[in-house]
Short mmCIF file of C-alpha atoms and ligand atoms in Angstrom, two decimals:
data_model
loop_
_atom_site.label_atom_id
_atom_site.label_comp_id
_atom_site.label_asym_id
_atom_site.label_seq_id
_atom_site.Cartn_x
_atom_site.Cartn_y
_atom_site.Cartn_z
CA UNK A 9 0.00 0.00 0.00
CA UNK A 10 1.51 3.15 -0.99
CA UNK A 11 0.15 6.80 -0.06
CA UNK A 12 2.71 8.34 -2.72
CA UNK A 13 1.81 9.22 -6.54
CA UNK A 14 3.90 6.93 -8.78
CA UNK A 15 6.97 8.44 -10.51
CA UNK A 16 5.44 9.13 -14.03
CA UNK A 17 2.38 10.66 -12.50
CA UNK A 18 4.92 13.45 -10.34
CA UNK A 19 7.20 13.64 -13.86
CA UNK A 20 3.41 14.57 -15.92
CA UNK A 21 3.02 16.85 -12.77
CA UNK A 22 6.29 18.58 -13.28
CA UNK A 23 5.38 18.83 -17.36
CA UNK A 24 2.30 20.71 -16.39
CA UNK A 25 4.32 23.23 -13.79
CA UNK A 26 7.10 24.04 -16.75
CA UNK A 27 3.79 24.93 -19.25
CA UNK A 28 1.96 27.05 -16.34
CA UNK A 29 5.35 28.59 -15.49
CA UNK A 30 5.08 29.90 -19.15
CA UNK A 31 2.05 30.14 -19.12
CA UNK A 32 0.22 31.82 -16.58
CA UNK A 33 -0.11 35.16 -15.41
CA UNK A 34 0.63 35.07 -11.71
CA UNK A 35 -1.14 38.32 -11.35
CA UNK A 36 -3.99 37.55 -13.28
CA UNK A 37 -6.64 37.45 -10.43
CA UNK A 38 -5.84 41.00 -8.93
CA UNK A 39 -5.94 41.99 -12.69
CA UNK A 40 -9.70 40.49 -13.63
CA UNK A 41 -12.57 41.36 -11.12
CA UNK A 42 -14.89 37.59 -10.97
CA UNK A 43 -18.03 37.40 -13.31
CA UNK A 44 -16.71 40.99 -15.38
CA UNK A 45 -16.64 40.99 -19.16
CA UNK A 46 -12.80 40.98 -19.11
CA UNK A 47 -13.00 38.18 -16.44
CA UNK A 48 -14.92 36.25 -18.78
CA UNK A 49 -13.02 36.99 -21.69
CA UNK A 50 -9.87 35.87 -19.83
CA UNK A 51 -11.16 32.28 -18.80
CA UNK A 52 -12.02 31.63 -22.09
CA UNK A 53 -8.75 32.40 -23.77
CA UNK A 54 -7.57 30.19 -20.76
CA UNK A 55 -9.69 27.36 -22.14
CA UNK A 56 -8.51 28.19 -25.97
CA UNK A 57 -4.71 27.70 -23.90
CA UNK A 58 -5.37 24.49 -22.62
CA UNK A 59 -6.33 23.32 -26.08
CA UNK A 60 -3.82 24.29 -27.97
CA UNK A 61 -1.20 23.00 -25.65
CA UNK A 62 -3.10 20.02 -25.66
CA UNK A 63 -4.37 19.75 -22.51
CA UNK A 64 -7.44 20.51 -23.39
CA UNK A 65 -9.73 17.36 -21.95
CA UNK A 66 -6.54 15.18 -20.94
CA UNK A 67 -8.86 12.59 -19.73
CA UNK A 68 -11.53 12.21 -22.35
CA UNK A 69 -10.16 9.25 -25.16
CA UNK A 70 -7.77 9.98 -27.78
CA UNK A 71 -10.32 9.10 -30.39
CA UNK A 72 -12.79 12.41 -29.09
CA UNK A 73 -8.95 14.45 -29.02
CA UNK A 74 -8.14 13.68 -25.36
CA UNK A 75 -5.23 11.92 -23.83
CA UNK A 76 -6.32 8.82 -22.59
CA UNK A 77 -5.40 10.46 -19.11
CA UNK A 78 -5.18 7.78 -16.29
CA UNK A 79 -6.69 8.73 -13.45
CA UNK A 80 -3.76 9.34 -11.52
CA UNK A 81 -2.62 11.74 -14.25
CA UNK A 82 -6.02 13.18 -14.14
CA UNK A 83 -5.65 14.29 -10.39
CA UNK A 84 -2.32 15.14 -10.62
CA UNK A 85 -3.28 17.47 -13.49
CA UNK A 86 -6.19 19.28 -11.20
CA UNK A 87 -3.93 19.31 -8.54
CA UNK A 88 -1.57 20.87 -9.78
CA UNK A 89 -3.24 23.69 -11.94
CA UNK A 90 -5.26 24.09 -8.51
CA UNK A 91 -2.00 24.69 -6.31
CA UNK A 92 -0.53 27.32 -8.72
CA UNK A 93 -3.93 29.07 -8.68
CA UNK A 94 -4.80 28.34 -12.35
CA UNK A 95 -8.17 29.69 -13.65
CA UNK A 96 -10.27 27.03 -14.07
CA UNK A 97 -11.81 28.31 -17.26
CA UNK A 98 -15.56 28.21 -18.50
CA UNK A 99 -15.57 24.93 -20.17
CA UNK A 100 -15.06 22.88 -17.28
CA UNK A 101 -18.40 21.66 -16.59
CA UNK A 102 -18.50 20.48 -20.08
CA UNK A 103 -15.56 18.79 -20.12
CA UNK A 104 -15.71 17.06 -16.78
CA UNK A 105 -19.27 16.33 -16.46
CA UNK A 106 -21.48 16.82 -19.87
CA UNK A 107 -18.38 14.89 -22.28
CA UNK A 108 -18.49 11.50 -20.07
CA UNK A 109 -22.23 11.63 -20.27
CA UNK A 110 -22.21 12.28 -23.92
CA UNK A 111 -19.74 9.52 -24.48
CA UNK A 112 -21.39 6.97 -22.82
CA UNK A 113 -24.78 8.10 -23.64
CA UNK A 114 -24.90 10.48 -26.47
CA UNK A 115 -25.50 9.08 -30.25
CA UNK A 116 -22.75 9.88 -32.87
CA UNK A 117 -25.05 12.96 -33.72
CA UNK A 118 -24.62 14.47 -30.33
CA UNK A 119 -21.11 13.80 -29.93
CA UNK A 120 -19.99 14.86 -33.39
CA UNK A 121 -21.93 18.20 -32.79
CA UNK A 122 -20.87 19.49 -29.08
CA UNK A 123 -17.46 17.54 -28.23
CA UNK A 124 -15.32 19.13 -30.85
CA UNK A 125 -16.53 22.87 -29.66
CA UNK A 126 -16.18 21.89 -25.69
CA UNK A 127 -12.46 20.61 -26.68
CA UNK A 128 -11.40 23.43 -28.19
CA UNK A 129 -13.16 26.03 -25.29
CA UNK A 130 -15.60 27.13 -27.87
CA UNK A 131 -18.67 26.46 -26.36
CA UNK A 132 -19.29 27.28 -22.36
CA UNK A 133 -22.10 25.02 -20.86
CA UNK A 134 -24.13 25.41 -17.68
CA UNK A 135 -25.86 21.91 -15.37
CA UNK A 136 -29.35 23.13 -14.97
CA UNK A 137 -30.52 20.71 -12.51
CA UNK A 138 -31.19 22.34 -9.04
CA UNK A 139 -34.93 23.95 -9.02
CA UNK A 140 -36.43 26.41 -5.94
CA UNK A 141 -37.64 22.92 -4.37
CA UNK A 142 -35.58 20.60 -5.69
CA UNK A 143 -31.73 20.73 -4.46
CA UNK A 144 -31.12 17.70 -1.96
CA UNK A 145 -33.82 16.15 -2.97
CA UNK A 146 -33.15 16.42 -6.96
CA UNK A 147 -35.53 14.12 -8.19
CA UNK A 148 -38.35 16.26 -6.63
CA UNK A 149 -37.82 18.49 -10.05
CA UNK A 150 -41.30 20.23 -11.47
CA UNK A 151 -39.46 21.59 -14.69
CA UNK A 152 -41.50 19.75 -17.66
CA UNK A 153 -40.85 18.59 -20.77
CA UNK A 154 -44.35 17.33 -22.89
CA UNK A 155 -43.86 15.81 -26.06
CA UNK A 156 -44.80 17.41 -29.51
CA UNK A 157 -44.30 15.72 -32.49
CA UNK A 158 -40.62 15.69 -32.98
CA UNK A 159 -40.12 18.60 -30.07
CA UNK A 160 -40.14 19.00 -26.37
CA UNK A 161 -41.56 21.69 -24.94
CA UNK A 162 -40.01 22.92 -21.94
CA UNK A 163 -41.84 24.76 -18.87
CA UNK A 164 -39.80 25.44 -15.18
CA UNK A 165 -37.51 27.14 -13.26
CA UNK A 166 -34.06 26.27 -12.51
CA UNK A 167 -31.50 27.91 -9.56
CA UNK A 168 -27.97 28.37 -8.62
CA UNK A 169 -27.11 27.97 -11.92
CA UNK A 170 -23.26 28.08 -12.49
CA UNK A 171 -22.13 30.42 -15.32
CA UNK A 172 -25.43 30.44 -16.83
CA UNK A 173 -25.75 34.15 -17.86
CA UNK A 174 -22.39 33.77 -20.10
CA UNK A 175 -22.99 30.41 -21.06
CA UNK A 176 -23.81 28.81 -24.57
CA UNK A 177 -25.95 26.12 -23.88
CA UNK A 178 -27.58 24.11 -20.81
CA UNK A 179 -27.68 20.96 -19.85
CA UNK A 180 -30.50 19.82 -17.56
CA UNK A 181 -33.06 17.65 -16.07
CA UNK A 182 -36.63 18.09 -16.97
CA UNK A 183 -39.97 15.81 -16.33
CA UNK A 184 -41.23 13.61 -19.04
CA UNK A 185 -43.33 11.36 -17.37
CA UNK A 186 -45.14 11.31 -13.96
CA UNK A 187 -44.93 8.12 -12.47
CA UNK A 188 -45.17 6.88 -8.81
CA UNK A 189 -41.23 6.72 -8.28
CA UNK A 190 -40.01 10.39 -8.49
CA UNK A 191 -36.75 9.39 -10.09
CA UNK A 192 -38.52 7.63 -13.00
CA UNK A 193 -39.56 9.79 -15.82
CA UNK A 194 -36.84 12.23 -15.13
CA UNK A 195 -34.97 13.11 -19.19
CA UNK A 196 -31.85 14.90 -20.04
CA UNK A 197 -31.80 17.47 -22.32
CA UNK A 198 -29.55 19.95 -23.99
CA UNK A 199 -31.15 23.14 -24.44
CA UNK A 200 -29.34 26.26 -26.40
CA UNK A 201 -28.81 29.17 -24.02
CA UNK A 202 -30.47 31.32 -27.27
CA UNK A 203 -33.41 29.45 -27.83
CA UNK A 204 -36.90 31.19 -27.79
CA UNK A 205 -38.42 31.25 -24.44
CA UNK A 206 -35.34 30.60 -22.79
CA UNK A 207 -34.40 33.55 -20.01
CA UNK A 208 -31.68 33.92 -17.73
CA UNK A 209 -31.03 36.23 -14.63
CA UNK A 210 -27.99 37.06 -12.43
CA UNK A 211 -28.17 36.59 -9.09
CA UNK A 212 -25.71 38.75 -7.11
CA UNK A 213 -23.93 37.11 -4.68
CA UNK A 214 -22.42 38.55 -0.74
CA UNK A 215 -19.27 38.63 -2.15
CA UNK A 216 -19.83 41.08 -5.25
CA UNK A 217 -19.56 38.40 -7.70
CA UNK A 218 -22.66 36.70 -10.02
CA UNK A 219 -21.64 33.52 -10.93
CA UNK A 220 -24.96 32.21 -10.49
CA UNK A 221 -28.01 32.67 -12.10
CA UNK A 222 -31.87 31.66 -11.96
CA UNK A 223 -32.92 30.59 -15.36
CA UNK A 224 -36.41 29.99 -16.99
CA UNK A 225 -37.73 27.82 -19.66
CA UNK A 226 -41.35 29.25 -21.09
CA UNK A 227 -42.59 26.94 -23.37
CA UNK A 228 -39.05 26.20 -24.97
CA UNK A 229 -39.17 24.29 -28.12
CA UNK A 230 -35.98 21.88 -28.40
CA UNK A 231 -35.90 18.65 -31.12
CA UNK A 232 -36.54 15.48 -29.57
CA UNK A 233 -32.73 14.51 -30.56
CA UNK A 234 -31.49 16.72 -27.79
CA UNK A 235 -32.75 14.18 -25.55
CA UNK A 236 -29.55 12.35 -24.03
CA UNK A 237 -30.62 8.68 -24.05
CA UNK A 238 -33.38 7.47 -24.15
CA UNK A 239 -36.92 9.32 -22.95
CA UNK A 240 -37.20 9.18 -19.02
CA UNK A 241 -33.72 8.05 -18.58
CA UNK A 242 -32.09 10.49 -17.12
CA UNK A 243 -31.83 9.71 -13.62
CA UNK A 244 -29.72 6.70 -14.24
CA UNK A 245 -27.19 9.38 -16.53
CA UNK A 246 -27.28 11.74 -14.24
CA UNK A 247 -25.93 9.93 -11.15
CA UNK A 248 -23.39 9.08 -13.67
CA UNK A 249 -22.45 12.61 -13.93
CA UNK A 250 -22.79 12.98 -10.09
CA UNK A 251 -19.80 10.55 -10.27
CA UNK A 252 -17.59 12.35 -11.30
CA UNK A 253 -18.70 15.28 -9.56
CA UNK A 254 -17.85 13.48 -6.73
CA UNK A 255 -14.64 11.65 -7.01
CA UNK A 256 -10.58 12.09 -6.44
CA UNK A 257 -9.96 15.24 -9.48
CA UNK A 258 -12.68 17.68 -7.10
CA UNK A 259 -11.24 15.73 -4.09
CA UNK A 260 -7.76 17.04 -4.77
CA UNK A 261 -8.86 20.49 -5.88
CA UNK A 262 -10.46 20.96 -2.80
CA UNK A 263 -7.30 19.84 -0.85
CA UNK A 264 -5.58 22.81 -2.76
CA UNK A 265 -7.46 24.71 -2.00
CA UNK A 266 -7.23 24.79 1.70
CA UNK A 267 -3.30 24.70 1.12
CA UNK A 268 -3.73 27.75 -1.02
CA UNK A 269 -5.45 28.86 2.43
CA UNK A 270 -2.42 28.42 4.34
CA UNK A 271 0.27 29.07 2.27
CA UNK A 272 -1.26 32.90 1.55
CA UNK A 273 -2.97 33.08 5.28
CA UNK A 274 0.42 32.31 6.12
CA UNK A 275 2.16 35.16 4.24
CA UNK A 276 -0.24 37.52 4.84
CA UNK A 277 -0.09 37.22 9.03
CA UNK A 278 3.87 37.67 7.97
CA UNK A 279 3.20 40.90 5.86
CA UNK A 280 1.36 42.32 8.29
CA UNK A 281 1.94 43.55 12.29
CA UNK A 282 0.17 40.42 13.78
CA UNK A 283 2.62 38.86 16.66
CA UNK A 284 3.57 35.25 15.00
CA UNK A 285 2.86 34.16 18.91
CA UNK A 286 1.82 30.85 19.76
CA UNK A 287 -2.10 31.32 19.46
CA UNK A 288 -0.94 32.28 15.84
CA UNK A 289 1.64 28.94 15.51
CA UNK A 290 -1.47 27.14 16.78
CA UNK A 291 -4.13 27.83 14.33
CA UNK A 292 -1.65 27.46 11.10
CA UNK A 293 -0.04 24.37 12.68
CA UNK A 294 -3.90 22.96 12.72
CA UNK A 295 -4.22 24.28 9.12
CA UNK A 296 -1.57 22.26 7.99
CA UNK A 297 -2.31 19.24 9.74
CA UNK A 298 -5.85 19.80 7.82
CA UNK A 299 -4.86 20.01 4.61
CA UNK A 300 -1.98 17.07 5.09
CA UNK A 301 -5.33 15.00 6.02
CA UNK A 302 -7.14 16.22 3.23
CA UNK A 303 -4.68 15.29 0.79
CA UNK A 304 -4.32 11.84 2.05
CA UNK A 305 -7.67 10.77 1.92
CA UNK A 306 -7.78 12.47 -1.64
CA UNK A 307 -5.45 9.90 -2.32
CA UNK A 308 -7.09 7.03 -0.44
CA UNK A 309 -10.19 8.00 -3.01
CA UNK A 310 -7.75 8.03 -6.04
CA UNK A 311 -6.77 4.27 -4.90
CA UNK A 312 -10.05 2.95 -4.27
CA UNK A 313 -11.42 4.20 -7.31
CA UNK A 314 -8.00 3.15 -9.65
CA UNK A 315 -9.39 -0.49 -7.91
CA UNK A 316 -12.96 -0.23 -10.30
CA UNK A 317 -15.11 1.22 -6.42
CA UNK A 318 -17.30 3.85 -7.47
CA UNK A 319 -16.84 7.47 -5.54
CA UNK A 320 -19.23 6.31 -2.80
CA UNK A 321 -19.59 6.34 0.89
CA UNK A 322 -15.55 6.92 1.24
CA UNK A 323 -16.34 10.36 -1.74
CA UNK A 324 -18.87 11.42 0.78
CA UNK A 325 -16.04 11.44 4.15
CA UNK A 326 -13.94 13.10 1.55
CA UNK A 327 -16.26 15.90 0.42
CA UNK A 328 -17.49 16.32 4.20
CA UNK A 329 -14.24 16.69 5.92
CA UNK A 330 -12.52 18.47 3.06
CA UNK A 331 -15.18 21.99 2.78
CA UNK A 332 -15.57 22.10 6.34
CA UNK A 333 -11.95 22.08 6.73
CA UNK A 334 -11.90 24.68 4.30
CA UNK A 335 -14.21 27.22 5.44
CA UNK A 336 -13.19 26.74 8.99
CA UNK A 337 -9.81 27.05 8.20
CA UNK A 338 -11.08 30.40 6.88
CA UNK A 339 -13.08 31.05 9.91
CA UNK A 340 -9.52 30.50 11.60
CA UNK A 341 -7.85 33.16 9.39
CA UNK A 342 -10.28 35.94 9.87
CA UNK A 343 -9.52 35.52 14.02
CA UNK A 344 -5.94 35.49 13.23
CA UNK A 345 -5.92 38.62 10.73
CA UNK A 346 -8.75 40.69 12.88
CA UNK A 347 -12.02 42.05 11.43
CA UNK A 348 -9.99 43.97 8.52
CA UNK A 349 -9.58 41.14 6.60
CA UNK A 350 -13.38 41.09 5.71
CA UNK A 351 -13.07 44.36 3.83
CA UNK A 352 -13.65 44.33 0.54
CA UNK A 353 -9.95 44.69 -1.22
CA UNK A 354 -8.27 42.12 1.72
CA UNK A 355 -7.56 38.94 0.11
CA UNK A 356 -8.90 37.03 2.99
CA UNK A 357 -12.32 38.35 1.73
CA UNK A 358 -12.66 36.52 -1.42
CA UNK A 359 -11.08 33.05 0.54
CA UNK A 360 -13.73 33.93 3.47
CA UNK A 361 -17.54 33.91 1.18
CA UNK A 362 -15.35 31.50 -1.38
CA UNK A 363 -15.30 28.49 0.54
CA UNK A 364 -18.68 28.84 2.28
CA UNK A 365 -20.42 27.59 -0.26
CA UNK A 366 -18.53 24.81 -1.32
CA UNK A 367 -20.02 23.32 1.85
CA UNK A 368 -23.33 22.92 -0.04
CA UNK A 369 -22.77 22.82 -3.90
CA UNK A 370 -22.34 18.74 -4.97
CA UNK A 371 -24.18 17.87 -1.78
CA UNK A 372 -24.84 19.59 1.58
CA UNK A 373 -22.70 18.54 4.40
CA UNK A 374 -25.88 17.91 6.26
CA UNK A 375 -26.14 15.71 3.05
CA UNK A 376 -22.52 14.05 3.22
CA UNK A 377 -23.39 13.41 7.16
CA UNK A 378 -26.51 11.50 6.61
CA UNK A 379 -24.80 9.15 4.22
CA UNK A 380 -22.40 8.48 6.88
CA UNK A 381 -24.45 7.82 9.29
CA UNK A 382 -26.59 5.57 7.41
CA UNK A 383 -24.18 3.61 5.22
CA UNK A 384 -20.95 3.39 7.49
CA UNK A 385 -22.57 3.32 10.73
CA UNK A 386 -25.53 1.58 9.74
CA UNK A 387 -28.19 3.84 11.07
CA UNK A 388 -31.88 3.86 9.69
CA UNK A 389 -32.08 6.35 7.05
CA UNK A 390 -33.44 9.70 8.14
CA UNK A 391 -37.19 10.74 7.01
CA UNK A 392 -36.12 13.63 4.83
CA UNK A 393 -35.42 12.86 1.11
CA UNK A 394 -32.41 13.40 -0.68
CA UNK A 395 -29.43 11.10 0.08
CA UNK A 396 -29.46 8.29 -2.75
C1 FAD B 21 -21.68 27.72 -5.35
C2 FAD B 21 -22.82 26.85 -5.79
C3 FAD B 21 -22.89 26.48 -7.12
C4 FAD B 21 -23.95 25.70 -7.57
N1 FAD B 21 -24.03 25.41 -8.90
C5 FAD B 21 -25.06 24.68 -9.35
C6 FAD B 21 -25.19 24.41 -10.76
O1 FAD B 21 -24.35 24.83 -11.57
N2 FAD B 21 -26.25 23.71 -11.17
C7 FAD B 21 -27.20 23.23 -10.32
O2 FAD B 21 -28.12 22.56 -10.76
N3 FAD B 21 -27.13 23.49 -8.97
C8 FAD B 21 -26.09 24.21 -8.48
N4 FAD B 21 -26.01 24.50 -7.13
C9 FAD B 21 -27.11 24.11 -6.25
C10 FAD B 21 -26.76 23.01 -5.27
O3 FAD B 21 -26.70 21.77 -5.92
C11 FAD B 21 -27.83 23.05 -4.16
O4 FAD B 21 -27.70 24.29 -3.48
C12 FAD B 21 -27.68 21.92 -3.18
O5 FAD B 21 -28.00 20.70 -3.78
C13 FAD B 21 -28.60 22.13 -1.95
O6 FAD B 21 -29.91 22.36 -2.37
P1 FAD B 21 -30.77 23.61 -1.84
O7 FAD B 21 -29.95 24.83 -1.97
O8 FAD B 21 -32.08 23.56 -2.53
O9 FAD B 21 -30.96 23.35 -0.29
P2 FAD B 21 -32.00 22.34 0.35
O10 FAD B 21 -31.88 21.01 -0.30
O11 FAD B 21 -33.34 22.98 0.39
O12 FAD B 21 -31.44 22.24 1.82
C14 FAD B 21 -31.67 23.26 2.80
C15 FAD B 21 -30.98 22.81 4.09
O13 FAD B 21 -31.55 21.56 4.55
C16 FAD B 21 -30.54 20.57 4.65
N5 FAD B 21 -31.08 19.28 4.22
C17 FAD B 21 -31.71 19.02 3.05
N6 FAD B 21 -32.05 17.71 2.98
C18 FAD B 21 -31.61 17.13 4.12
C19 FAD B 21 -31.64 15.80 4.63
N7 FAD B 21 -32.17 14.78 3.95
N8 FAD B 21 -31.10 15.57 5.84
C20 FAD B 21 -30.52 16.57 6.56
N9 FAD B 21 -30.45 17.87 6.12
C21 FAD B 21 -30.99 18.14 4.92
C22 FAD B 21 -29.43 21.04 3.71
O14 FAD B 21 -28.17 20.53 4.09
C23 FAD B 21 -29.49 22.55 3.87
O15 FAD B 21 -28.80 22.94 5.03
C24 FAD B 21 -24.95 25.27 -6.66
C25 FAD B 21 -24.86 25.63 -5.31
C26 FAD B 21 -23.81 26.42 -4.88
C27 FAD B 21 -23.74 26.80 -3.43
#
């Protein structure tokens, strides 16, 4: 049992560090304000980097233009563009979540059509799945879609919608069928961002950024070929999308991340007239231990999925102990560095209202502590919906 990355995934690590060291504008995030037109701009040439440089969907297969990335070249690749602060550009979502569904799903029609674009970061996509009454408990969705001729017609309201007031296209889960299970009769559809009836709204977050949006569908026509699958289907694709929303690449982003924390909580309590005394020694020494656990059982996920498990019970530890982590750690950092550091132009601001919600996007910890509780300690499962 080893807890170390082999020595051709750290040499593909040290490939990727020579390209960003090239490549990347260290300054780039004091230079480009979050969810501005020059922002945007910015992540998308980011995405048109990656592509020509070839590492554009690393882990898609060569024959769709990807790399045939194993999966320990696949974290090392996320971890690595995570710890050197790399943007993560707009077509991530796409490649990471809509391409596997596409590829195992899809017809040749579909892929042909929206897997070239994604690879080369020409086409941003947004996951329109959450609805006002349907986020845990997903496959309470109300969104329709009724059948006409060769169309569906498309009636809801989606929420939190990532990117979704820049994007191209959405991907999403709407109601064909009403049926006594809720998860039956669920379909999934891809729906042009431009398309009649179709409208979109920011919604302004604490922190000064929009990088959400609510979005509506009034009576949207779309063919019946941008059904994924088949009719009623998508349930089954879309927990394989939750997948890999769930497994070791976003595990070892989010250990990153809280090293980022440290690293720059670190040198900012240096820069500025806070006593390095013990209280301070303390609460980074406990930072560190954090993130040290974080990345090990990043890696313990990386192993048991390179052994065929699916991201399961172990994914939902993972995602539980690594965003609390996080935002605590941040919690720690604002005590450190005094009330200051939550004015607007501190960097701790943007860390602080960052990693808050990463403890409810891909699953509440609420969420995450139910599953625990009723898979690894075999309790009865609680009464409120929304943990399968
Ligand atoms: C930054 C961010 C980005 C997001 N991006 C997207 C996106 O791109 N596309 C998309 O579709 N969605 C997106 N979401 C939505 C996200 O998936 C939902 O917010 C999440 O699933 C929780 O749903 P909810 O907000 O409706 O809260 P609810 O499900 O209503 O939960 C409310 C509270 O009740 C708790 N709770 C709910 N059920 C249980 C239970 N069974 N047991 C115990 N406690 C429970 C929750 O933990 C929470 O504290 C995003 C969210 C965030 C924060």
């Amino acid at each position: 049992m080893s807890f170390r990355l082999s020595s051709s995934a750290r040499q593909f690590g040290d490939r990727v560090r020579r390209w960003l060291a090239e490549e990347l504008d260290p300054a780039w995030q004091q230079r480009y304000q979050p969810s501005t037109p020059e922002w945007i701009e910015f992540q998308r040439d980011w995405d048109r980097a990656l592509y020509r440089a070839g590492w554009g969907a690393i882990f898609w297969p060569s024959e769709f233009g990807g790399l045939d990335a194993t999966a320990e070249e696949r974290v090392v690749f996320a971890k690595v563009m995570a710890e050197a602060g790399a943007p993560e550009g707009l077509g991530k979502l796409a490649k990471r979540l809509l391409a596997p569904v596409l590829i195992h799903h899809g017809d040749a029609a579909q892929r042909e059509r929206y897997l070239p674009p994604i690879l080369r970061g020409e086409m941003v996509w947004a996951q329109g799945f959450s609805e006002p009454e349907a986020g845990s408990d997903l496959a309470s969705l109300r969104t329709t879609g009724t059948v006409d001729g060769d169309q569906l017609v498309l009636s809801g309201h989606k929420i939190w919608t990532s990117h979704a007031w820049y994007c191209d296209a959405i991907f999403a889960l709407v109601r064909t069928a009403r049926l006594q299970r809720k998860q039956a009769g669920i379909s999934f559809v891809l729906v042009p961002a431009d398309a009649p009836g179709v409208s979109i709204s920011k919604i302004q977050q604490i922190d000064g950024r929009a990088e959400l949006s609510e979005v509506f569908f009034d009576d949207v026509r779309i063919p019946i070929g941008n059904v994924v699958g088949a009719l009623g289907d998508g349930w089954r694709i879309a927990k394989t999308l939750l997948r890999y929303e769930r497994g070791a690449e976003m595990a070892f982003v989010r250990s990153a991340e809280i090293r980022h924390s440290v690293r720059e909580l670190t040198a900012d309590l240096s820069a500025s007239r806070v006593n390095i005394d013990d209280r301070v020694r303390q609460g980074l020494g406990r930072l560190e231990a954090a993130y040290l656990a974080a990345e090990l059982n990043s890696l313990r996920l990386l192993g048991s999925q390179a052994d065929g498990d699916p991201p399961g019970d172990l994914s939902a530890v993972v995602k539980l102990q690594q965003s609390e982590e996080w935002r605590r750690g941040t919690v720690d950092g604002l005590h450190l560095l005094g009330g200051g550091a939550l004015s607007r132009g501190h960097r701790h601001f943007g860390r602080y209202f960052h990693a808050r919600p990463a403890t409810i996007a891909s699953g509440s910890s609420e969420i995450q502590r139910e599953i625990i509780a009723h898979r690894l300690l075999g309790l009865p499962a609680g009464t409120r919906a929304g943990t399968t």
